[in-house]
GROMACS .gro file of C-alpha atoms in nm:
model
  426
    1MET     CA    1  -2.233  -0.360  -0.285
    2LYS     CA    2  -2.175  -0.087  -0.543
    3LEU     CA    3  -1.922   0.196  -0.531
    4GLN     CA    4  -1.906   0.473  -0.789
    5VAL     CA    5  -1.558   0.623  -0.805
    6GLY     CA    6  -1.508   0.961  -0.967
    7TYR     CA    7  -1.150   1.017  -1.078
    8ILE     CA    8  -1.032   1.378  -1.089
    9GLU     CA    9  -0.708   1.400  -1.286
   10ILE     CA   10  -0.433   1.597  -1.112
   11LYS     CA   11  -0.158   1.702  -1.352
   12ASP     CA   12   0.021   1.960  -1.137
   13ILE     CA   13   0.045   2.073  -0.776
   14ALA     CA   14   0.117   2.414  -0.623
   15PHE     CA   15   0.093   2.613  -0.301
   16ASP     CA   16  -0.177   2.879  -0.296
   17LYS     CA   17  -0.375   3.059  -0.027
   18ASN     CA   18  -0.688   2.970  -0.227
   19ALA     CA   19  -0.693   2.591  -0.198
   20GLY     CA   20  -0.884   2.386  -0.453
   21VAL     CA   21  -0.869   2.201  -0.783
   22ARG     CA   22  -0.859   2.423  -1.089
   23GLY     CA   23  -0.772   2.323  -1.443
   24GLY     CA   24  -0.611   1.996  -1.340
   25THR     CA   25  -0.389   2.162  -1.079
   26LEU     CA   26  -0.420   2.086  -0.709
   27PHE     CA   27  -0.368   2.406  -0.510
   28ILE     CA   28  -0.278   2.356  -0.144
   29ASN     CA   29  -0.285   2.616   0.130
   30PRO     CA   30   0.027   2.540   0.338
   31ASP     CA   31  -0.105   2.718   0.646
   32GLU     CA   32  -0.417   2.501   0.647
   33VAL     CA   33  -0.209   2.185   0.613
   34LYS     CA   34   0.023   2.288   0.896
   35ALA     CA   35  -0.279   2.355   1.117
   36VAL     CA   36  -0.403   2.002   1.055
   37VAL     CA   37  -0.062   1.852   1.136
   38LEU     CA   38   0.011   2.062   1.445
   39SER     CA   39  -0.326   1.979   1.598
   40ASP     CA   40  -0.137   1.677   1.730
   41GLU     CA   41   0.073   1.800   2.022
   42ARG     CA   42   0.320   1.516   1.963
   43ILE     CA   43   0.448   1.694   1.651
   44ARG     CA   44   0.684   1.985   1.718
   45SER     CA   45   0.704   2.112   1.361
   46VAL     CA   46   0.647   2.017   0.999
   47GLU     CA   47   0.805   2.130   0.675
   48LEU     CA   48   0.603   2.115   0.353
   49ASP     CA   49   0.757   2.050   0.013
   50LEU     CA   50   0.633   1.965  -0.333
   51ALA     CA   51   0.797   1.694  -0.543
   52LYS     CA   52   0.698   1.662  -0.908
   53PRO     CA   53   0.782   1.408  -1.179
   54GLY     CA   54   1.115   1.474  -1.350
   55GLU     CA   55   1.261   1.695  -1.078
   56GLU     CA   56   1.604   1.626  -0.931
   57VAL     CA   57   1.452   1.547  -0.593
   58ARG     CA   58   1.509   1.259  -0.351
   59ILE     CA   59   1.268   1.189  -0.063
   60THR     CA   60   1.398   0.975   0.224
   61PRO     CA   61   1.332   0.807   0.463
   62VAL     CA   62   0.974   0.759   0.339
   63LYS     CA   63   0.719   0.618   0.582
   64ASP     CA   64   0.387   0.613   0.397
   65VAL     CA   65   0.218   0.738   0.080
   66ILE     CA   66  -0.154   0.819   0.077
   67GLU     CA   67  -0.389   0.917  -0.206
   68PRO     CA   68  -0.633   1.202  -0.129
   69ARG     CA   69  -0.992   1.076  -0.150
   70VAL     CA   70  -1.328   1.184  -0.012
   71LYS     CA   71  -1.664   1.018   0.048
   72VAL     CA   72  -1.931   1.213  -0.138
   73SER     CA   73  -2.224   0.990  -0.043
   74GLY     CA   74  -2.305   0.641   0.078
   75GLY     CA   75  -2.228   0.664   0.447
   76GLY     CA   76  -1.907   0.646   0.644
   77GLY     CA   77  -1.592   0.844   0.585
   78MET     CA   78  -1.241   0.786   0.458
   79PHE     CA   79  -1.020   0.562   0.675
   80PRO     CA   80  -1.304   0.439   0.902
   81GLY     CA   81  -1.208   0.349   1.256
   82VAL     CA   82  -0.894   0.560   1.230
   83ILE     CA   83  -0.986   0.906   1.099
   84ALA     CA   84  -1.361   0.869   1.040
   85ASP     CA   85  -1.598   0.697   1.281
   86VAL     CA   86  -1.641   0.322   1.253
   87HIS     CA   87  -1.902   0.276   0.982
   88MET     CA   88  -1.912   0.036   0.690
   89VAL     CA   89  -1.773   0.189   0.372
   90GLY     CA   90  -1.748   0.068   0.014
   91SER     CA   91  -2.077   0.194  -0.129
   92GLY     CA   92  -2.212   0.522  -0.262
   93VAL     CA   93  -1.984   0.776  -0.431
   94THR     CA   94  -1.614   0.847  -0.370
   95HIS     CA   95  -1.401   1.111  -0.540
   96VAL     CA   96  -1.029   1.053  -0.601
   97LEU     CA   97  -0.759   1.310  -0.674
   98ARG     CA   98  -0.583   1.075  -0.913
   99GLY     CA   99  -0.222   1.167  -0.971
  100ALA     CA  100  -0.176   1.333  -0.632
  101ALA     CA  101  -0.015   1.181  -0.323
  102VAL     CA  102   0.077   1.271   0.034
  103VAL     CA  103   0.422   1.143   0.132
  104THR     CA  104   0.540   1.133   0.494
  105THR     CA  105   0.902   1.152   0.603
  106GLY     CA  106   1.112   1.255   0.901
  107ALA     CA  107   1.367   1.107   1.137
  108ILE     CA  108   1.382   0.731   1.095
  109VAL     CA  109   1.137   0.511   1.287
  110GLY     CA  110   1.249   0.166   1.179
  111PHE     CA  111   1.539   0.072   0.956
  112GLN     CA  112   1.307  -0.053   0.683
  113GLU     CA  113   1.208   0.282   0.538
  114GLY     CA  114   1.287   0.387   0.187
  115ILE     CA  115   1.366   0.622  -0.097
  116ILE     CA  116   1.162   0.793  -0.368
  117ASP     CA  117   1.359   0.955  -0.651
  118MET     CA  118   1.161   1.183  -0.880
  119SER     CA  119   1.406   1.141  -1.171
  120GLY     CA  120   1.701   0.930  -1.280
  121LEU     CA  121   1.742   0.553  -1.254
  122GLY     CA  122   1.567   0.525  -0.917
  123ALA     CA  123   1.253   0.686  -1.056
  124GLU     CA  124   1.206   0.387  -1.284
  125TYR     CA  125   1.154   0.159  -0.984
  126THR     CA  126   0.885   0.350  -0.792
  127PRO     CA  127   0.534   0.452  -0.902
  128PHE     CA  128   0.557   0.764  -0.687
  129SER     CA  129   0.803   0.928  -0.924
  130LYS     CA  130   0.495   0.975  -1.145
  131THR     CA  131   0.268   1.138  -0.885
  132GLN     CA  132   0.236   1.502  -0.783
  133ASN     CA  133   0.357   1.478  -0.424
  134LEU     CA  134   0.295   1.687  -0.115
  135VAL     CA  135   0.576   1.585   0.121
  136LEU     CA  136   0.538   1.625   0.497
  137ASN     CA  137   0.872   1.631   0.681
  138PHE     CA  138   0.797   1.592   1.052
  139THR     CA  139   0.990   1.674   1.366
  140PRO     CA  140   0.832   1.507   1.671
  141VAL     CA  141   0.856   1.618   2.031
  142ASP     CA  142   1.122   1.449   2.241
  143GLY     CA  143   1.056   1.129   2.430
  144LEU     CA  144   0.823   0.941   2.195
  145THR     CA  145   0.871   0.566   2.175
  146PRO     CA  146   0.913   0.420   1.824
  147HIS     CA  147   0.553   0.293   1.827
  148GLU     CA  148   0.420   0.633   1.939
  149TYR     CA  149   0.624   0.807   1.673
  150GLU     CA  150   0.504   0.572   1.400
  151GLN     CA  151   0.143   0.623   1.506
  152THR     CA  152   0.184   1.000   1.522
  153LEU     CA  153   0.317   1.026   1.168
  154ARG     CA  154   0.070   0.773   1.033
  155LEU     CA  155  -0.229   0.965   1.168
  156ALA     CA  156  -0.091   1.302   1.054
  157GLY     CA  157  -0.048   1.176   0.698
  158LEU     CA  158  -0.402   1.036   0.692
  159ARG     CA  159  -0.551   1.357   0.832
  160VAL     CA  160  -0.377   1.567   0.569
  161ALA     CA  161  -0.484   1.331   0.289
  162CYS     CA  162  -0.845   1.359   0.407
  163ALA     CA  163  -0.826   1.739   0.426
  164ILE     CA  164  -0.686   1.758   0.073
  165GLY     CA  165  -0.937   1.501  -0.051
  166GLU     CA  166  -1.218   1.732   0.059
  167LEU     CA  167  -1.104   1.976  -0.210
  168GLY     CA  168  -1.239   1.733  -0.470
  169LYS     CA  169  -1.579   1.676  -0.314
  170ASP     CA  170  -1.769   1.920  -0.537
  171VAL     CA  171  -1.548   1.884  -0.845
  172THR     CA  172  -1.690   1.715  -1.154
  173PRO     CA  173  -1.479   1.401  -1.216
  174ASP     CA  174  -1.294   1.342  -1.542
  175GLU     CA  175  -1.388   0.974  -1.531
  176VAL     CA  176  -1.649   0.775  -1.338
  177VAL     CA  177  -1.619   0.399  -1.283
  178GLU     CA  178  -1.865   0.172  -1.102
  179TYR     CA  179  -1.742  -0.128  -0.905
  180GLU     CA  180  -2.003  -0.379  -0.795
  181THR     CA  181  -1.994  -0.716  -0.626
  182LEU     CA  182  -2.292  -0.950  -0.618
  183PRO     CA  183  -2.412  -1.186  -0.344
  184LEU     CA  184  -2.293  -1.546  -0.377
  185LEU     CA  185  -2.612  -1.699  -0.518
  186THR     CA  186  -2.691  -1.399  -0.738
  187ALA     CA  187  -2.346  -1.412  -0.897
  188LYS     CA  188  -2.380  -1.786  -0.968
  189GLU     CA  189  -2.719  -1.735  -1.128
  190THR     CA  190  -2.605  -1.432  -1.329
  191TYR     CA  191  -2.283  -1.589  -1.462
  192PRO     CA  192  -2.337  -1.967  -1.449
  193ASP     CA  193  -2.072  -2.050  -1.710
  194LEU     CA  194  -1.784  -1.832  -1.588
  195PRO     CA  195  -1.513  -1.951  -1.345
  196ARG     CA  196  -1.539  -1.813  -0.994
  197VAL     CA  197  -1.211  -1.645  -0.897
  198GLY     CA  198  -1.130  -1.532  -0.543
  199TYR     CA  199  -0.857  -1.313  -0.406
  200VAL     CA  200  -0.666  -1.373  -0.081
  201GLN     CA  201  -0.466  -1.071   0.034
  202MET     CA  202  -0.206  -1.137   0.301
  203LEU     CA  203  -0.156  -0.837   0.531
  204GLN     CA  204   0.168  -0.762   0.713
  205SER     CA  205   0.106  -0.820   1.086
  206GLN     CA  206   0.430  -0.940   1.244
  207GLY     CA  207   0.439  -0.660   1.501
  208LEU     CA  208   0.748  -0.460   1.597
  209LEU     CA  209   0.643  -0.183   1.355
  210HIS     CA  210   0.520  -0.441   1.102
  211ASP     CA  211   0.147  -0.368   1.126
  212THR     CA  212  -0.161  -0.325   0.908
  213TYR     CA  213  -0.496  -0.191   1.027
  214VAL     CA  214  -0.845  -0.292   0.913
  215TYR     CA  215  -1.118  -0.051   1.024
  216GLY     CA  216  -0.869   0.059   1.287
  217VAL     CA  217  -0.804  -0.292   1.421
  218ASP     CA  218  -0.450  -0.433   1.419
  219MET     CA  219  -0.471  -0.728   1.181
  220LYS     CA  220  -0.260  -0.948   1.407
  221GLN     CA  221  -0.562  -0.954   1.639
  222SER     CA  222  -0.786  -1.097   1.369
  223ILE     CA  223  -0.817  -1.420   1.176
  224SER     CA  224  -0.884  -1.472   0.807
  225THR     CA  225  -1.209  -1.301   0.718
  226LEU     CA  226  -1.415  -1.169   0.428
  227ILE     CA  227  -1.409  -0.813   0.304
  228ASN     CA  228  -1.570  -0.641   0.010
  229PRO     CA  229  -1.302  -0.506  -0.227
  230THR     CA  230  -1.479  -0.170  -0.255
  231GLU     CA  231  -1.429  -0.120   0.120
  232ILE     CA  232  -1.055  -0.111   0.058
  233MET     CA  233  -1.100   0.166  -0.199
  234ASP     CA  234  -1.252   0.374   0.080
  235GLY     CA  235  -0.956   0.326   0.311
  236ALA     CA  236  -1.072   0.030   0.521
  237ILE     CA  237  -0.712  -0.099   0.515
  238ILE     CA  238  -0.415   0.126   0.597
  239SER     CA  239  -0.043   0.069   0.631
  240GLY     CA  240   0.132   0.097   0.963
  241ASN     CA  241   0.442  -0.099   0.881
  242CYS     CA  242   0.810  -0.044   0.830
  243VAL     CA  243   0.894  -0.355   0.628
  244SER     CA  244   1.146  -0.329   0.347
  245ALA     CA  245   1.054  -0.038   0.124
  246CYS     CA  246   1.050  -0.241  -0.196
  247ASP     CA  247   0.762  -0.467  -0.096
  248LYS     CA  248   0.572  -0.278   0.172
  249ASN     CA  249   0.217  -0.192   0.076
  250THR     CA  250   0.175   0.177   0.148
  251THR     CA  251  -0.177   0.302   0.211
  252TYR     CA  252  -0.174   0.423  -0.152
  253HIS     CA  253  -0.110   0.066  -0.268
  254HIS     CA  254  -0.411  -0.058  -0.071
  255GLN     CA  255  -0.634   0.219  -0.207
  256ASN     CA  256  -0.531   0.126  -0.564
  257ASN     CA  257  -0.478  -0.250  -0.532
  258PRO     CA  258  -0.414  -0.363  -0.893
  259VAL     CA  259  -0.526  -0.721  -0.828
  260ILE     CA  260  -0.868  -0.590  -0.728
  261HIS     CA  261  -0.888  -0.354  -1.024
  262ASP     CA  262  -0.782  -0.623  -1.273
  263LEU     CA  263  -1.037  -0.871  -1.136
  264PHE     CA  264  -1.312  -0.609  -1.158
  265ALA     CA  265  -1.206  -0.537  -1.518
  266GLU     CA  266  -1.264  -0.903  -1.612
  267HIS     CA  267  -1.572  -0.954  -1.394
  268GLY     CA  268  -1.865  -1.077  -1.604
  269LYS     CA  269  -1.639  -1.120  -1.907
  270SER     CA  270  -1.384  -1.396  -1.854
  271LEU     CA  271  -1.451  -1.464  -1.485
  272VAL     CA  272  -1.662  -1.388  -1.183
  273PHE     CA  273  -1.486  -1.189  -0.911
  274ALA     CA  274  -1.645  -1.409  -0.649
  275GLY     CA  275  -1.504  -1.273  -0.325
  276MET     CA  276  -1.209  -1.147  -0.127
  277ILE     CA  277  -1.041  -1.279   0.188
  278ILE     CA  278  -0.788  -1.096   0.404
  279THR     CA  279  -0.553  -1.289   0.628
  280ASN     CA  280  -0.264  -1.207   0.859
  281GLU     CA  281   0.107  -1.287   0.871
  282ASN     CA  282   0.167  -1.354   1.238
  283VAL     CA  283   0.498  -1.491   1.362
  284TYR     CA  284   0.392  -1.793   1.572
  285LEU     CA  285   0.339  -2.131   1.410
  286ALA     CA  286   0.000  -2.185   1.574
  287ASP     CA  287  -0.122  -1.853   1.432
  288LYS     CA  288   0.000  -1.945   1.086
  289ILE     CA  289  -0.176  -2.280   1.100
  290ARG     CA  290  -0.497  -2.123   1.229
  291SER     CA  291  -0.510  -1.847   0.971
  292SER     CA  292  -0.423  -2.065   0.672
  293ASP     CA  293  -0.684  -2.321   0.784
  294TRP     CA  294  -0.943  -2.044   0.786
  295THR     CA  295  -0.828  -1.920   0.446
  296GLN     CA  296  -0.877  -2.266   0.298
  297LYS     CA  297  -1.215  -2.305   0.468
  298LEU     CA  298  -1.346  -1.973   0.334
  299CYS     CA  299  -1.219  -2.047  -0.019
  300THR     CA  300  -1.407  -2.378  -0.008
  301MET     CA  301  -1.726  -2.230   0.137
  302LEU     CA  302  -1.731  -1.962  -0.134
  303GLU     CA  303  -1.683  -2.230  -0.401
  304PHE     CA  304  -1.393  -2.060  -0.573
  305ASP     CA  305  -1.270  -2.223  -0.895
  306GLY     CA  306  -0.937  -2.042  -0.870
  307VAL     CA  307  -0.757  -1.819  -0.621
  308ILE     CA  308  -0.497  -1.544  -0.641
  309ILE     CA  309  -0.287  -1.500  -0.326
  310SER     CA  310  -0.069  -1.192  -0.273
  311GLN     CA  311   0.201  -1.165  -0.006
  312GLU     CA  312   0.349  -0.870   0.179
  313GLY     CA  313   0.706  -0.877   0.304
  314PHE     CA  314   0.949  -1.168   0.289
  315GLY     CA  315   1.122  -1.428   0.504
  316ASN     CA  316   0.887  -1.522   0.787
  317PRO     CA  317   0.573  -1.443   0.576
  318ASP     CA  318   0.697  -1.684   0.306
  319THR     CA  319   0.574  -1.961   0.537
  320ASP     CA  320   0.224  -1.809   0.551
  321LEU     CA  321   0.224  -1.776   0.172
  322ILE     CA  322   0.316  -2.138   0.114
  323MET     CA  323   0.075  -2.263   0.383
  324ASN     CA  324  -0.211  -2.073   0.220
  325CYS     CA  325  -0.115  -2.200  -0.124
  326LYS     CA  326  -0.066  -2.560  -0.015
  327LYS     CA  327  -0.396  -2.582   0.173
  328VAL     CA  328  -0.607  -2.412  -0.094
  329GLU     CA  329  -0.449  -2.631  -0.364
  330GLY     CA  330  -0.510  -2.930  -0.135
  331ALA     CA  331  -0.880  -2.847  -0.141
  332GLY     CA  332  -0.874  -2.883  -0.519
  333ILE     CA  333  -0.865  -2.512  -0.600
  334PRO     CA  334  -0.583  -2.395  -0.833
  335THR     CA  335  -0.387  -2.098  -0.701
  336VAL     CA  336  -0.154  -1.832  -0.834
  337ILE     CA  337   0.075  -1.666  -0.582
  338ILE     CA  338   0.228  -1.319  -0.612
  339THR     CA  339   0.556  -1.259  -0.430
  340ASP     CA  340   0.901  -1.115  -0.485
  341GLU     CA  341   1.248  -1.261  -0.443
  342TYR     CA  342   1.551  -1.218  -0.220
  343ALA     CA  343   1.779  -1.426  -0.436
  344GLY     CA  344   2.110  -1.259  -0.350
  345ARG     CA  345   2.286  -0.993  -0.550
  346ASP     CA  346   2.388  -1.248  -0.812
  347GLY     CA  347   2.039  -1.396  -0.826
  348THR     CA  348   2.152  -1.750  -0.745
  349SER     CA  349   2.027  -1.789  -0.387
  350GLN     CA  350   1.697  -1.948  -0.285
  351SER     CA  351   1.427  -1.693  -0.368
  352LEU     CA  352   1.183  -1.776  -0.085
  353ALA     CA  353   1.235  -1.900   0.267
  354ASP     CA  354   0.976  -2.174   0.211
  355ALA     CA  355   0.854  -2.372  -0.086
  356ASP     CA  356   0.619  -2.652  -0.191
  357PRO     CA  357   0.547  -2.832  -0.521
  358SER     CA  358   0.189  -2.701  -0.508
  359ALA     CA  359   0.326  -2.350  -0.566
  360ASN     CA  360   0.349  -2.415  -0.937
  361ALA     CA  361   0.204  -2.086  -1.064
  362VAL     CA  362   0.408  -1.793  -0.935
  363VAL     CA  363   0.424  -1.426  -1.030
  364THR     CA  364   0.728  -1.242  -0.896
  365GLY     CA  365   0.790  -0.871  -0.871
  366GLY     CA  366   1.165  -0.909  -0.912
  367ASN     CA  367   1.479  -0.964  -0.705
  368ALA     CA  368   1.503  -0.714  -0.418
  369ASN     CA  369   1.877  -0.777  -0.378
  370GLN     CA  370   1.959  -0.629  -0.718
  371VAL     CA  371   2.216  -0.350  -0.671
  372ILE     CA  372   2.191  -0.014  -0.847
  373THR     CA  373   2.355   0.326  -0.814
  374LEU     CA  374   2.125   0.625  -0.772
  375PRO     CA  375   2.261   0.954  -0.908
  376LYS     CA  376   2.308   1.258  -0.687
  377MET     CA  377   1.999   1.476  -0.663
  378ALA     CA  378   1.993   1.855  -0.649
  379LYS     CA  379   1.751   1.848  -0.355
  380VAL     CA  380   1.687   1.606  -0.071
  381ILE     CA  381   1.360   1.620   0.124
  382GLY     CA  382   1.422   1.452   0.457
  383SER     CA  383   1.777   1.339   0.524
  384LEU     CA  384   2.051   1.122   0.375
  385GLU     CA  385   2.164   1.040   0.726
  386HIS     CA  386   2.000   0.699   0.722
  387VAL     CA  387   2.068   0.570   0.368
  388ASP     CA  388   2.339   0.338   0.498
  389ARG     CA  389   2.105   0.196   0.766
  390ILE     CA  390   1.782   0.134   0.581
  391ALA     CA  391   1.722  -0.215   0.446
  392GLY     CA  392   1.912  -0.234   0.117
  393GLY     CA  393   2.178   0.011   0.231
  394PHE     CA  394   2.521  -0.064   0.373
  395ASP     CA  395   2.827   0.108   0.520
  396ASN     CA  396   2.997   0.367   0.300
  397ASN     CA  397   2.732   0.343   0.027
  398VAL     CA  398   2.731   0.721  -0.032
  399ASN     CA  399   2.990   0.770  -0.305
  400PRO     CA  400   3.233   1.066  -0.337
  401ASP     CA  401   3.034   1.207  -0.629
  402GLY     CA  402   2.716   1.214  -0.418
  403SER     CA  403   2.555   0.909  -0.577
  404ILE     CA  404   2.421   0.627  -0.359
  405THR     CA  405   2.465   0.255  -0.412
  406VAL     CA  406   2.182   0.043  -0.272
  407GLU     CA  407   1.988  -0.275  -0.327
  408ILE     CA  408   1.653  -0.196  -0.487
  409GLN     CA  409   1.481  -0.306  -0.164
  410ALA     CA  410   1.559   0.050  -0.044
  411ILE     CA  411   1.322   0.197  -0.306
  412ILE     CA  412   0.954   0.236  -0.220
  413GLY     CA  413   0.748  -0.006  -0.428
  414ALA     CA  414   1.031  -0.149  -0.639
  415THR     CA  415   0.923  -0.515  -0.607
  416ASN     CA  416   0.569  -0.464  -0.480
  417GLU     CA  417   0.385  -0.794  -0.431
  418LEU     CA  418   0.054  -0.661  -0.554
  419GLY     CA  419   0.217  -0.619  -0.893
  420PHE     CA  420   0.211  -0.240  -0.857
  421ASN     CA  421   0.532  -0.201  -1.055
  422LYS     CA  422   0.691  -0.271  -1.391
  423MET     CA  423   0.927  -0.551  -1.288
  424SER     CA  424   0.891  -0.926  -1.304
  425ALA     CA  425   1.100  -1.236  -1.363
  426ARG     CA  426   1.036  -1.540  -1.582
   0.00000   0.00000   0.00000
């Protein structure tokens, strides 16, 4: 399967009645965006804001971040099974408005929603301080359940991202990259002397607003299965979860999964990117055993020489991570796991809720319990009402000078377990 991705560099963003991409600037017609949002009768109103790198702007509580993309050719549409019809994606041509993002916010859904600061200390911990952001601040109608509200905002953000992505359909990209995976036997014949490396991506699926969707299907209803990494670039996997902000994978993270991109970069050079497995993080022991058994079986059937396993979330999913690692290692396949730590504010507590000697190659995105003070911002998009309730916040954490003291788990992407950040620990 081959996907050609055309990257259109977005260096600025502005409102304009004449929507389009001109000279590296993304122009957005606010009336058109509002029409897309308000087509859902569950949304009473929406406020649109722009947030640019370096501005004294704080966005909170953030629900999701989405990158505008569009299918140019190859069949299917962006976010299949959710926005587009259910068709296989991952081939043909896709255009990306690289540097732009749609950010959704509004009254809190679940307590594990986070903060994006566009400048100051907090900006150093989130990749979205570097993107040109269209922020959608929603007000829903009364009476929605938390699950209905989450779904409403999730779908609205995806619809807007698709509408904006269409603006890049006929634009000549600044860069074009081809991503191709080969069938099992063809890859072995083409690269007989290179190690075969596989990737296992664990998807948050604990329920209670901890959900991830694959082609529109809640991942908790699935078992470990194969997926082509280019499908993910076309939005086959989307976020629907409210786990701690620091290590939740937003939809943007899935679209730009750095493990996938790094493996493609080395494919045919130092290794063969031999396949990708997605697995869930359910809460019951029987489900954990079943899914990790299937992960091990698929790794063996695909004859991987090494495996990278990435986690999402912490605590309960630590058991899934260690089960996957232990069983794959037990099959004679070396693994590297990617996680983060909740080691206490002094860093001396146990980092993971589970452990095993086979987990002897670990990459960590940092300690989520690290405490920092975020300076006061000139503008807040959303509301500061919940900064003492979100995970990483605490009572009386808004200081008299307007600054906020939080653990970095309150910051979107701070310790991301795909490695989509600048932090680590050794």
